[in-house]
Amino acid sequence: MNILLLGSGGREHTFAWKIAQSPLCSKLFIAPGNAGTDALGVNVYLNVLDFDAIAEFSLKESISMIVVGPEAPLVEGIADYFSSNPRLSDIQIIGPNAKAAQLEGSKAFSKVFMEKYNIPTAGYKEFTAETSEAGKAYIEQSNTPIVLKADGLAAGKGVLILDDKEEAKTELDNMLNGKFGSAGSTVVIEEFLDGIEFSVFVLTNGKDYVLLPEAKDYKRIGEGDTGLNTGGMGAVSPVPFVDSVLMEKVRTRIIEPTIKGLAADKIHYEGFIFFGLIKVGDEPMVIEYNCRMGDPETEVVIPRLKNDLVELFKAMKDDTLGQQEIAFESDSAATVMLVSGGYPEAYEKGKVMTGLDLKTDSILFHAGTKKSANDIITNGGRVLAITSLAESKDSALEQSKSIAEKISFEGKYFRTDIGFDL
């Protein structure tokens, strides 16, 4: 079958790497892709939110399956667009419809959902510009740190954790007045949960599901988890503290109530669910849902998956997902992300990269790169994910860091302490 993959980051390069291995894939297109995906399929310039252009291309190229990497097209309703058009409805979309994608698209929606189905999460209240004074009163009577979350999509930057109540009140005003655009027209104020974070991923057709390897990512720019939040500076899988007892709690208290709750609310869900979790004491709680795979978690999860990913996608449509046996590599996977100087604030693009032709067992997943004449140049804040697999987490990390040292571009930066808290 011909497959179209939407997106341009490290997550999408990882998907392309895995999909290209499948004998079920006749031809792979990536839109818009990057310098890494170019070697695995055909990069095509399509805006991931231009559904008309995506539809036209899909018909022209006899696309059977569209794998949606980023969240925005899902929240904007690409699955609904295709399913509602008889000429397009036979094309399988890997990703939920717009209503189901509200699990990620609206923090308030997800909180109400979790409360309804007794899924463990932090206490919260939601506020708008009209109720901002009540929001400030709520901050005043809350314990610090104060967690403020923009309700909508804010490119991973819509969460603030503040120790000072007056600063929290000021930031509430800033968010309600457009700091994160329309994403902050509603703000969720949450109880702060003290624990250690990890992520769990399932692929579901809304009835059955398969559980993928768990992961832990590192979002702050600085060593020791300091400084500004980024999209993710690295990740590891498996996660040492996630044992069978904890996973059974996750399965029975979080995963299954989520899937059953969606069905009870008549919300059809077909695609990945990312559970952003935190272990508080010995108990798992939900920080957030995502309606797609994470980045850079995908870069450690997918290399550990032995199954044919396209076969799993096809099983969703054939209603045979519940019959699939999932197999993982026993090796640990560790990803170190190379980023541009200045990221996540102002940074420059167009820096020539060298060292990408190294002979190595590590996998180089491009994130923000593009081809320019005979060079590969930087084209984003997060530039390259280096994933290594080894018998131990520490060995995998050392291998990734060794490669990170050998690849060069002006302003290159990476964290040397991924996995430090494990």
Coordinates of C-alpha atoms in Angstrom, one line a residue:
M1 CA 0.0 0.0 0.0
N2 CA 1.0 3.6 -0.5
I3 CA 1.4 5.5 2.8
L4 CA 1.5 9.2 3.6
L5 CA 3.1 10.4 6.8
L6 CA 2.4 13.9 8.0
G7 CA 5.0 15.9 10.0
S8 CA 8.6 17.0 9.9
G9 CA 10.3 16.2 13.3
G10 CA 12.2 13.4 15.0
R11 CA 8.9 11.6 15.7
E12 CA 8.1 11.5 12.0
H13 CA 11.6 10.4 11.0
T14 CA 11.3 7.5 13.5
F15 CA 7.9 6.5 12.1
A16 CA 9.3 6.7 8.5
W17 CA 12.3 4.5 9.6
K18 CA 9.9 1.9 11.0
I19 CA 7.2 2.1 8.2
A20 CA 9.9 1.7 5.5
Q21 CA 10.8 -1.7 7.0
S22 CA 7.3 -3.0 6.5
P23 CA 6.7 -5.3 3.4
L24 CA 3.2 -3.9 3.5
C25 CA 4.5 -0.5 2.5
S26 CA 4.8 -0.1 -1.3
K27 CA 5.7 3.6 -1.4
L28 CA 6.1 6.1 1.5
F29 CA 5.6 9.8 1.2
I30 CA 6.4 12.2 4.0
A31 CA 4.9 15.7 4.2
P32 CA 6.9 17.9 4.6
G33 CA 9.6 15.7 6.1
N34 CA 13.2 16.6 6.7
A35 CA 16.7 15.7 5.5
G36 CA 16.5 12.3 7.3
T37 CA 13.1 11.2 5.9
D38 CA 14.3 12.0 2.4
A39 CA 16.4 8.8 2.5
L40 CA 13.4 6.6 3.4
G41 CA 10.7 7.9 1.1
V42 CA 9.6 10.8 -1.0
N43 CA 9.4 14.2 0.8
V44 CA 6.5 16.3 -0.5
Y45 CA 5.7 19.9 0.4
L46 CA 2.3 19.9 1.9
N47 CA 1.0 22.0 4.8
V48 CA -0.2 19.5 7.4
L49 CA -3.3 21.7 8.0
D50 CA -4.2 22.1 4.3
F51 CA -6.7 19.2 4.2
D52 CA -7.8 20.0 0.6
A53 CA -4.2 19.7 -0.7
I54 CA -3.6 16.5 1.4
A55 CA -6.8 15.0 -0.1
E56 CA -5.9 15.9 -3.6
F57 CA -2.4 14.4 -3.2
S58 CA -3.8 11.3 -1.6
L59 CA -6.2 10.6 -4.5
K60 CA -3.5 11.3 -7.1
E61 CA -1.0 8.9 -5.4
S62 CA -3.5 6.2 -4.4
I63 CA -2.8 6.6 -0.7
S64 CA -4.3 3.9 1.4
M65 CA -3.2 5.1 4.9
I66 CA -2.3 8.5 6.4
V67 CA -0.2 8.5 9.6
V68 CA -0.6 11.8 11.4
G69 CA 2.4 12.7 13.5
P70 CA 1.7 16.1 15.1
E71 CA -1.4 17.0 17.2
A72 CA -2.6 20.1 15.3
P73 CA -4.2 18.3 12.3
L74 CA -5.9 15.8 14.6
V75 CA -7.4 18.6 16.8
E76 CA -8.4 20.5 13.6
G77 CA -10.3 17.4 12.4
I78 CA -8.4 15.7 9.6
A79 CA -9.9 12.4 10.4
D80 CA -13.4 13.9 10.2
Y81 CA -12.6 15.6 6.9
F82 CA -11.6 12.3 5.3
S83 CA -14.4 10.1 6.9
S84 CA -17.1 12.5 5.8
N85 CA -16.1 12.5 2.1
P86 CA -17.1 9.4 0.1
R87 CA -14.1 9.8 -2.2
L88 CA -11.7 9.8 0.8
S89 CA -13.4 7.6 3.4
D90 CA -11.6 4.4 2.5
I91 CA -8.2 6.0 3.3
Q92 CA -7.3 5.0 6.9
I93 CA -6.3 7.8 9.1
I94 CA -4.0 6.9 12.0
G95 CA -5.2 9.3 14.6
P96 CA -8.4 10.2 16.3
N97 CA -11.2 12.4 15.2
A98 CA -11.5 16.0 16.4
K99 CA -13.8 15.2 19.3
A100 CA -11.6 12.4 20.6
A101 CA -8.5 14.6 20.1
Q102 CA -9.9 17.0 22.7
L103 CA -8.2 14.8 25.2
E104 CA -5.1 16.8 24.2
G105 CA -6.8 19.8 22.6
S106 CA -8.5 20.9 25.8
K107 CA -7.1 20.6 29.3
A108 CA -10.5 21.4 30.7
F109 CA -12.1 18.7 28.6
S110 CA -9.6 16.1 29.7
K111 CA -10.0 17.1 33.4
V112 CA -13.8 16.8 33.3
F113 CA -13.4 13.4 31.5
M114 CA -11.0 12.1 34.2
E115 CA -13.2 13.3 37.0
K116 CA -16.2 11.6 35.4
Y117 CA -14.5 8.3 35.2
N118 CA -12.5 8.4 38.5
I119 CA -9.1 8.5 36.7
P120 CA -6.5 9.7 39.2
T121 CA -5.3 13.2 38.4
A122 CA -4.5 16.5 40.2
G123 CA -7.2 18.6 41.7
Y124 CA -8.1 21.7 39.5
K125 CA -10.3 24.6 38.6
E126 CA -10.7 26.4 35.3
F127 CA -11.0 30.1 34.7
T128 CA -11.6 32.6 31.9
A129 CA -11.2 36.4 31.6
E130 CA -14.7 36.8 33.1
T131 CA -13.7 34.8 36.2
S132 CA -10.1 35.9 36.6
E133 CA -10.7 37.5 40.0
A134 CA -12.0 34.1 41.2
G135 CA -8.9 32.6 39.7
K136 CA -6.7 34.9 41.8
A137 CA -8.6 34.0 44.9
Y138 CA -8.1 30.4 44.1
I139 CA -4.4 30.9 43.7
E140 CA -4.3 32.8 47.1
Q141 CA -5.8 29.8 49.0
S142 CA -3.8 27.2 47.1
N143 CA -0.5 25.6 48.1
T144 CA 2.6 26.4 46.2
P145 CA 4.0 25.6 43.6
I146 CA 1.0 26.8 41.5
V147 CA 0.5 25.1 38.1
L148 CA -1.1 27.1 35.3
K149 CA -2.1 25.4 32.1
A150 CA -3.4 27.0 28.9
D151 CA -6.5 25.0 28.0
G152 CA -5.6 24.7 24.3
L153 CA -2.6 23.7 22.2
A154 CA 0.4 25.9 22.9
A155 CA 3.3 24.0 21.2
G156 CA 4.3 22.5 24.5
K157 CA 4.9 25.9 26.1
G158 CA 1.5 26.5 27.8
V159 CA 2.4 25.2 31.3
L160 CA 3.8 27.4 34.1
I161 CA 4.9 26.1 37.5
L162 CA 5.4 29.0 39.9
D163 CA 6.5 29.2 43.5
D164 CA 5.3 32.8 44.1
K165 CA 1.5 33.5 44.4
E166 CA 1.7 37.1 43.2
E167 CA 3.7 36.0 40.1
A168 CA 1.1 33.3 39.5
K169 CA -1.7 35.9 39.6
T170 CA 0.2 38.1 37.1
E171 CA 0.8 35.2 34.8
L172 CA -2.9 34.2 35.0
D173 CA -3.7 37.7 33.7
N174 CA -1.0 37.4 31.0
M175 CA -2.3 34.0 29.8
L176 CA -5.9 35.2 29.8
N177 CA -4.8 38.3 27.9
G178 CA -3.2 36.3 25.1
K179 CA 0.3 35.2 26.2
F180 CA -0.3 31.9 24.5
G181 CA -2.9 33.2 22.0
S182 CA -6.3 31.6 21.9
A183 CA -5.0 28.6 23.7
G184 CA -5.0 30.6 26.9
S185 CA -8.6 31.9 26.7
T186 CA -9.3 29.3 29.4
V187 CA -6.7 28.5 32.1
V188 CA -6.7 25.4 34.2
I189 CA -5.1 25.9 37.7
E190 CA -3.9 22.6 39.1
E191 CA -2.7 21.1 42.3
F192 CA 1.1 20.5 42.0
L193 CA 2.0 16.8 42.1
D194 CA 5.3 15.8 43.7
G195 CA 6.8 12.7 42.2
I196 CA 8.7 11.3 39.2
E197 CA 7.2 11.4 35.7
F198 CA 7.0 8.7 33.0
S199 CA 4.9 8.1 29.9
V200 CA 2.9 5.1 28.7
F201 CA 1.6 4.6 25.1
V202 CA -1.2 2.6 23.6
L203 CA -2.5 2.0 20.1
T204 CA -6.3 1.5 20.2
N205 CA -9.2 1.1 17.9
G206 CA -11.5 2.4 20.6
K207 CA -12.3 -1.2 21.9
D208 CA -9.0 -3.2 22.0
Y209 CA -5.6 -1.8 22.6
V210 CA -1.9 -2.8 22.5
L211 CA 0.6 -1.5 25.0
L212 CA 3.9 -0.1 23.7
P213 CA 7.1 0.2 25.7
E214 CA 7.1 3.0 28.3
A215 CA 9.5 5.9 28.3
K216 CA 10.8 8.8 30.3
D217 CA 11.7 12.1 28.7
Y218 CA 13.6 15.2 29.9
K219 CA 12.1 18.5 29.0
R220 CA 14.2 21.2 30.6
I221 CA 17.1 22.7 28.8
G222 CA 19.7 22.6 31.6
E223 CA 21.5 19.8 33.4
G224 CA 19.7 18.4 36.4
D225 CA 16.4 19.5 35.0
T226 CA 16.9 23.2 35.3
G227 CA 16.0 26.1 33.1
L228 CA 13.3 26.6 30.5
N229 CA 11.0 23.9 29.2
T230 CA 11.7 22.6 25.7
G231 CA 10.0 20.0 23.5
G232 CA 12.3 17.4 25.0
M233 CA 16.1 17.0 25.4
G234 CA 16.2 13.2 25.5
A235 CA 14.5 10.1 26.6
V236 CA 15.0 6.5 27.9
S237 CA 13.1 3.2 27.6
P238 CA 12.5 1.1 29.6
V239 CA 12.0 3.1 32.8
P240 CA 13.7 1.3 35.7
F241 CA 11.1 2.2 38.4
V242 CA 8.1 1.1 36.2
D243 CA 7.7 -2.5 37.4
S244 CA 4.9 -4.9 36.8
V245 CA 3.0 -3.8 40.0
L246 CA 3.0 -0.1 38.8
M247 CA 2.1 -1.1 35.3
E248 CA -0.9 -3.1 36.5
K249 CA -2.1 -0.1 38.4
V250 CA -1.7 2.0 35.2
R251 CA -3.5 -0.6 33.2
T252 CA -6.5 -1.0 35.5
R253 CA -6.9 2.5 36.9
I254 CA -5.9 4.6 33.9
I255 CA -5.7 2.9 30.5
E256 CA -8.8 0.8 30.6
P257 CA -11.0 3.4 32.3
T258 CA -9.9 5.9 29.6
I259 CA -10.8 3.6 26.7
K260 CA -14.1 2.5 28.3
G261 CA -14.9 6.1 29.2
L262 CA -14.5 7.2 25.6
A263 CA -16.7 4.4 24.4
A264 CA -19.3 5.2 27.1
D265 CA -19.3 8.8 25.9
K266 CA -19.7 7.6 22.3
I267 CA -16.4 9.1 21.3
H268 CA -14.8 6.8 18.7
Y269 CA -11.0 6.8 19.1
E270 CA -8.6 5.2 16.6
G271 CA -4.9 5.9 17.1
F272 CA -2.3 6.5 19.7
I273 CA -3.0 7.6 23.3
F274 CA -0.1 9.1 25.1
F275 CA -0.5 9.0 28.9
G276 CA 1.7 11.5 30.6
L277 CA 2.0 10.1 34.1
I278 CA 3.6 10.8 37.5
K279 CA 4.4 8.3 40.2
V280 CA 3.3 9.9 43.5
G281 CA 4.5 7.6 46.3
D282 CA 3.6 4.2 44.8
E283 CA 0.5 5.5 42.9
P284 CA 0.3 6.5 39.2
M285 CA -1.6 9.7 38.3
V286 CA -2.3 11.4 35.0
I287 CA -0.7 14.7 34.2
E288 CA -1.9 14.9 30.7
Y289 CA -3.2 13.0 27.7
N290 CA -1.8 13.4 24.2
C291 CA -3.7 12.2 21.1
R292 CA -0.5 11.2 19.3
M293 CA 3.0 9.8 20.1
G294 CA 5.4 12.0 22.0
D295 CA 8.7 13.4 20.8
P296 CA 11.4 12.4 21.7
E297 CA 9.7 9.4 23.4
T298 CA 8.9 7.9 19.9
E299 CA 12.7 7.8 19.3
V300 CA 13.2 5.3 22.1
V301 CA 9.8 3.5 22.0
I302 CA 9.6 2.6 18.3
P303 CA 13.2 1.2 18.0
R304 CA 12.3 -1.3 20.9
L305 CA 9.1 -2.4 19.1
K306 CA 9.7 -5.7 17.2
N307 CA 6.3 -5.8 15.5
D308 CA 5.6 -4.5 12.0
L309 CA 4.0 -1.1 12.7
V310 CA 2.0 -1.0 9.5
E311 CA 0.6 -4.4 10.4
L312 CA -0.6 -3.0 13.7
F313 CA -2.2 0.0 12.0
K314 CA -3.9 -2.4 9.5
A315 CA -5.2 -4.5 12.4
M316 CA -7.1 -1.5 13.8
K317 CA -9.1 -1.2 10.5
D318 CA -9.5 -5.0 10.3
D319 CA -10.7 -5.2 13.9
T320 CA -8.0 -7.7 14.7
L321 CA -5.9 -5.5 17.1
G322 CA -7.0 -7.5 20.1
Q323 CA -5.3 -10.6 18.5
Q324 CA -1.9 -9.0 18.1
E325 CA 1.0 -10.1 20.3
I326 CA 3.4 -7.2 21.0
A327 CA 7.1 -7.9 21.3
F328 CA 9.8 -5.6 22.7
E329 CA 13.6 -5.6 22.4
S330 CA 15.1 -6.4 25.8
D331 CA 17.9 -3.8 25.2
S332 CA 17.6 -0.3 26.7
A333 CA 17.2 2.6 24.3
A334 CA 18.5 6.1 25.1
T335 CA 18.1 9.3 23.0
V336 CA 20.2 12.4 23.3
M337 CA 18.8 15.5 21.5
L338 CA 21.2 18.0 19.8
V339 CA 19.7 21.5 19.8
S340 CA 20.5 24.9 18.4
G341 CA 22.3 27.5 20.4
G342 CA 19.8 29.7 22.2
Y343 CA 16.9 27.2 22.1
P344 CA 14.2 27.2 23.4
E345 CA 14.4 31.0 23.0
A346 CA 15.8 32.8 19.9
Y347 CA 18.1 30.6 17.8
E348 CA 19.6 30.7 14.3
K349 CA 18.9 28.2 11.5
G350 CA 21.0 27.3 8.5
K351 CA 24.1 25.9 10.3
V352 CA 26.0 23.3 8.3
M353 CA 26.2 19.9 10.0
T354 CA 29.1 17.6 9.8
G355 CA 29.7 14.1 11.2
L356 CA 26.4 12.6 10.0
D357 CA 28.2 10.0 7.9
L358 CA 29.8 8.4 11.0
K359 CA 29.9 4.6 11.0
T360 CA 27.8 3.7 14.1
D361 CA 25.2 1.3 15.4
S362 CA 23.3 4.3 16.8
I363 CA 20.3 5.7 14.8
L364 CA 20.3 9.3 13.8
F365 CA 16.7 10.6 13.7
H366 CA 16.5 14.1 12.1
A367 CA 14.3 16.6 13.8
G368 CA 15.0 20.1 12.5
T369 CA 17.1 19.6 9.4
K370 CA 16.9 20.2 5.6
K371 CA 19.1 19.7 2.6
S372 CA 20.8 22.7 1.0
A373 CA 23.0 22.1 -2.1
N374 CA 25.5 19.4 -0.9
D375 CA 25.0 20.1 2.8
I376 CA 22.5 19.2 5.5
I377 CA 21.8 22.3 7.6
T378 CA 19.9 23.0 10.8
N379 CA 16.2 24.0 10.4
G380 CA 14.8 24.1 13.9
G381 CA 15.5 24.3 17.6
R382 CA 15.7 20.6 18.1
V383 CA 18.0 19.4 15.4
L384 CA 18.9 15.7 15.8
A385 CA 17.9 12.8 18.1
I386 CA 20.7 10.2 18.6
T387 CA 19.3 6.9 19.7
S388 CA 21.4 4.0 20.9
L389 CA 20.4 0.5 22.1
A390 CA 22.5 -1.5 24.5
E391 CA 22.2 -4.1 27.3
S392 CA 22.0 -1.3 29.9
K393 CA 20.6 2.2 30.1
D394 CA 24.0 3.6 31.0
S395 CA 25.7 1.9 28.1
A396 CA 23.1 3.2 25.7
L397 CA 23.5 6.7 27.1
E398 CA 27.3 6.6 26.8
Q399 CA 27.0 5.5 23.2
S400 CA 24.6 8.3 22.3
K401 CA 26.7 10.9 24.1
S402 CA 29.8 9.7 22.3
I403 CA 28.1 10.2 18.9
A404 CA 26.7 13.6 20.1
E405 CA 30.3 14.8 20.6
K406 CA 31.3 13.8 17.1
I407 CA 28.5 15.5 15.2
S408 CA 29.1 19.3 14.8
F409 CA 27.3 22.5 13.9
E410 CA 27.7 26.0 15.1
G411 CA 26.0 26.5 18.5
K412 CA 25.4 22.8 19.1
Y413 CA 24.2 21.9 22.6
F414 CA 23.0 18.8 24.3
R415 CA 22.4 17.6 27.9
T416 CA 25.0 15.1 29.2
D417 CA 22.8 13.9 32.1
I418 CA 19.8 12.3 30.4
G419 CA 18.7 9.5 32.8
F420 CA 20.5 11.1 35.8
D421 CA 17.5 10.6 38.2
L422 CA 17.1 6.9 37.4

